[in-house]
Amino acid sequence: MSTLTEEIKKKESLNGADRPSANALEHEAIYILREVAAQFEKPVLLFSGGKDSITLVRLAQKAFWPAKIPFPLMHIDTGHNFPETIEFRDKLVKELGVELIVRNVQDSIDEGKVVEETGKYASRNMLQTTTLLDAIEEFKFDACIGGARRDEEKARAKERIFSVRDDFGQWDEKNQRPELFDMLNGEIEIGQNVRVFPISNWTELDVWSYIQKENIEIPSIYFAHKRNTFLRDGLIWSAEDDVVFRADDEPVEERMVRFRTVGDMSCTAAVESYADTIDKVVAEIRDSRISERGARIDDKRSEAAMEKRKQQGYF
Amino acid sequence: MEVLKIATAGSVDDGKSTLIGRLLYDTKSMTDDKLEAIERTSKQKGYDYLDFSLATDGLVAEREQGITIDVAHIYFSTATKSYIIADTPGHVEYTRNMVTGASTSQASIILIDARKGVIEQTHRHFFINNLLRVKDVIVAINKMDLVDFSEQTYNSIKTDFEELMKKRDYQDQNITFIPVSALKGDNVVNRSQNTPWYKGQTLLEHLEELDQRDVYNTGTPRFPVQYVIRPKTEDYHDFRGFAGKVYGGELNVGDEIVVLPSMTRSRIKAIYFYNKQYKTAPRRSSVTITLEDEVNVSRGDMLVRAGDLPTVDKQLTATVSWMDSDSLAPGGKYVLQHGVNKVLAKVDAIEHKIHPDYSGIEENVSSLQMNDIAKVRLRLNKPIFYDRFKDHRTNGSFILIDSKTNNTAGVGFIE
């Protein structure tokens, strides 16, 4: 017994703590990720380069340590990404030593499977769905882990943690499986797949606080920086790339901005901000009076925009 | 930060969504853009007040019919706590959603319309919250503004509810009555000037203090193994870690444990959370455990403390809440998922149906339909390691999966 006591003492001095942090959301997410690895043959983590998927990657590292993350990452590239995001993605994947799969919306366009939107509000955001569904079929993925959160949007508030999609990738919101206690039912037919949302119960502030506490590196566009921008519908758009259509009567102006979400450039507006460190960002989110998706034009198309996209197989 | 999950139950038009909207509004958790959307829509509909239910009724069908048809999750936080509300619908046909919401909640709000008092639905809401052993139940007597904030009305409803409480099985449930007006904001977050006779806390004050009590059901530690971690790298060549979540009580390095079903004994060598070692794995933590001895452990096995063994059996009796459109009948076969463990189950008999409004039981039942609750005897192809639900909320529950549709068809609470 004495050797055991000594060993415990030694361990305590190594760590300085008796018990792991009591972040219930973190323990829940790790539990979910382990269920995915155990219940499915071919899971994949959908990686956008945004803060939510970066958080997922950290949680997956924790869930399986000291083993590597037991599934690949997949990026559905709209071709309209902020260059900072792509640089960041490649660096992270190299550090983790995991496989990265990239599938391009441009290829779906070239193959004639989807048609590029035109006009003032043209975006490739909707087109991602086809590329994603094709990739799921190509690799026969049976579980796709995503960083969606229920606090983002009303329709997402009803999403299950294990959300079954049919052969066509569709979400049947009226026929969802009840999720009781901690038990996750991942039984599916061949051809079906499950979308898994381990950080379902996190809020935007929870994610930012976690990034702060864990000291997780994130792309620079999340922090305040000077950028050439223009105003439309009360939102600030990047004028630095040719991705967002800008009319002649929409003048370019330099502003201090940062991005709260990092989606496709064509549908992600910036917010005015001087928060250039993680501490300032967390403080800003805490005081914020506009929701995160308030700067996402894709949700404003109609009251039911998200629900419609989800039924069609969107993330 | 502490996270508290709350389920809500109320009948159609009891003002559940309004209450949640009010909580969000008065705690300033509703952002300007969401508030503007509510103002816009309320005006369009010609209301002279803000319709907070618009904040939570997420699906198109719900907005059209003005009712809630599925569990929605709503988030808000105060300086001390994060709250997750599972907003569950109150109609008779949606019992399954209420059971689902209550299964992950530590507290529950039952709404009563002060004009209607305790009705049959109230019996059901209370029955389910008591069956699910939700630790803290708040009875919010709503629409007090419509009964002139009458103390007499409040007291008479309270007396009726206390009558109902005599029938409950789980006696230790903490029950609190609060007179509120969700629409006007009385006693939700802010104290009301209209109820000077009420000396208790507001709804939010009550919730804020909950962590001073233990809102989790405790028991003996159970560690169902989810996943075996074998890195097979140079640095961790011999590492064999058992990943899982700790339920009931905590586990410590040095604890003598038994692996089920093999009944092999060993000791906990180390507890890892990510790349650090800890002395204790607290309840509800997702850790990785290594053992002193080379023991064969795989997913679905369970580590328990020697001396705290669960029941190991192939037969069990449980109260089953049926959730599928296909009925359950004796002879029916299902996949039974108990924690992360799966076995095959056959229905031996339906002993009796239980009316969830406390109106008694019904014998000689040939099958169970969706939303029925019944005592059922099951036979399994392999033993599971269970506790009674009253002793262990996690290790005493299971789900039944229909192997034809893969749907989660029902949930059981083991006797």
XYZ file of C-alpha atoms in Angstrom, chain A residues 1 4 7-8 11-12 15 17-22 24-28 30-32 34-35 37-39 58 61-67 70 150-152 154-155 157-160 171 173-189 192 200-203 206 288-291 294 303-304 307, chain B residues 3 5 28 30-34 54-55 58-63 68 70-73 75 84 96 99-100 103-104 132 226-227 229 231 236 239 243-245 247 250 253-254 269 272-280 282 284-288 299 323 337 339-340 342 389 393 397-399 401 404 406-408 411 413:
152
model
C 0.000 0.000 0.000
C 0.677 3.102 -3.994
C 2.798 6.856 -6.474
C -0.328 8.924 -5.929
C 1.270 11.988 -9.639
C -0.262 14.819 -7.664
C -0.236 17.603 -12.115
C -4.711 18.754 -9.320
C -6.738 15.925 -7.873
C -9.440 15.852 -10.481
C -9.985 17.002 -14.050
C -11.844 20.228 -14.771
C -15.571 20.034 -14.181
C -19.773 19.263 -18.052
C -20.037 20.229 -21.731
C -16.500 19.049 -22.425
C -17.097 15.669 -20.774
C -20.353 15.294 -22.698
C -15.866 13.580 -25.374
C -18.420 10.922 -24.510
C -20.230 11.560 -27.806
C -16.125 8.076 -28.297
C -19.581 6.736 -29.117
C -15.688 5.897 -32.920
C -17.193 2.812 -31.293
C -20.555 2.629 -33.074
C -9.299 19.534 -29.753
C -7.607 14.802 -29.407
C -8.659 14.641 -25.763
C -11.120 11.803 -26.299
C -8.568 9.391 -27.777
C -5.251 10.451 -26.285
C -2.587 9.012 -26.396
C -3.860 7.464 -29.639
C -9.310 7.579 -35.239
C -28.422 24.259 -31.018
C -28.128 27.860 -29.897
C -27.268 29.018 -33.415
C -34.255 27.855 -34.134
C -34.381 24.774 -36.381
C -32.510 23.801 -31.531
C -34.519 20.692 -32.430
C -31.644 18.695 -33.886
C -30.656 15.486 -32.137
C -33.413 15.246 -42.416
C -37.505 16.581 -38.552
C -40.878 15.129 -37.658
C -39.544 11.630 -37.269
C -36.486 12.020 -35.085
C -35.322 9.376 -32.630
C -35.830 10.279 -29.009
C -32.549 10.579 -27.108
C -32.855 9.379 -23.552
C -30.345 9.838 -20.762
C -26.889 9.402 -22.305
C -27.874 6.595 -24.650
C -27.134 7.249 -28.307
C -28.715 4.924 -30.859
C -26.471 4.776 -33.932
C -28.189 1.840 -35.643
C -28.672 2.582 -39.348
C -29.371 0.881 -42.643
C -28.042 5.971 -44.385
C -24.898 20.633 -29.590
C -25.308 22.033 -26.103
C -22.554 24.637 -26.293
C -23.298 28.296 -26.818
C -18.981 28.414 -24.309
C -22.868 41.263 -27.530
C -26.415 42.202 -28.430
C -26.457 40.604 -31.890
C -26.561 36.847 -32.337
C -27.126 37.776 -37.350
C -37.858 32.829 -41.524
C -37.534 29.122 -42.321
C -34.961 24.353 -41.750
C -24.693 23.617 -16.382
C -30.711 21.181 -17.555
C -31.067 39.823 -21.153
C -32.121 37.552 -26.032
C -30.053 39.378 -28.587
C -31.327 42.492 -30.360
C -31.770 40.825 -33.730
C -33.883 38.044 -32.228
C -41.912 33.026 -31.253
C -38.432 32.720 -29.812
C -38.638 26.585 -34.150
C -40.254 24.521 -36.844
C -42.443 25.854 -39.607
C -45.359 23.600 -38.665
C -45.178 24.906 -35.129
C -45.265 28.507 -36.165
C -44.749 23.108 -29.982
C -40.911 18.529 -30.621
C -38.275 18.998 -27.974
C -36.428 22.265 -28.514
C -33.380 23.323 -26.564
C -29.871 28.316 -23.772
C -30.336 24.465 -20.924
C -42.666 10.472 -25.365
C -40.148 11.546 -21.026
C -37.202 12.362 -23.296
C -34.514 12.027 -18.808
C -31.654 14.485 -19.190
C -38.198 9.825 -14.231
C -17.051 2.817 -24.317
C -13.837 2.330 -26.180
C -7.541 2.997 -26.446
C -2.173 3.771 -29.428
C 2.830 4.196 -25.631
C -0.804 1.418 -23.232
C -12.345 5.085 -22.077
C -15.732 5.858 -20.568
C -17.863 8.100 -18.434
C -21.722 7.418 -13.315
C -16.402 8.765 -8.137
C -6.550 5.545 -8.274
C -5.909 2.431 -6.187
C -3.514 2.112 -11.898
C -6.170 10.051 -17.445
C -8.001 13.025 -18.754
C -6.240 13.960 -21.991
C -2.497 13.959 -21.322
C -2.638 14.400 -17.557
C -3.124 11.984 -14.700
C -5.515 12.561 -11.839
C -6.210 10.935 -8.514
C -9.978 11.031 -8.847
C -15.509 12.434 -10.521
C -19.951 12.458 -14.977
C -16.341 12.824 -16.106
C -15.183 11.235 -19.374
C -11.827 9.725 -18.496
C -9.473 6.934 -19.517
C -16.714 -2.175 -25.111
C -42.527 5.649 -28.029
C -29.294 -0.845 -25.213
C -25.714 2.352 -21.406
C -23.316 1.468 -24.218
C -26.343 -3.977 -26.466
C -33.714 2.724 -11.458
C -30.803 6.668 -12.768
C -32.444 2.533 -17.482
C -32.326 1.169 -21.014
C -33.785 1.793 -24.442
C -34.503 -0.476 -30.442
C -36.580 -3.554 -38.393
C -33.652 0.931 -36.040
C -35.873 3.397 -34.226
C -35.624 3.970 -30.509
C -37.353 3.378 -22.701
C -36.816 1.862 -15.908
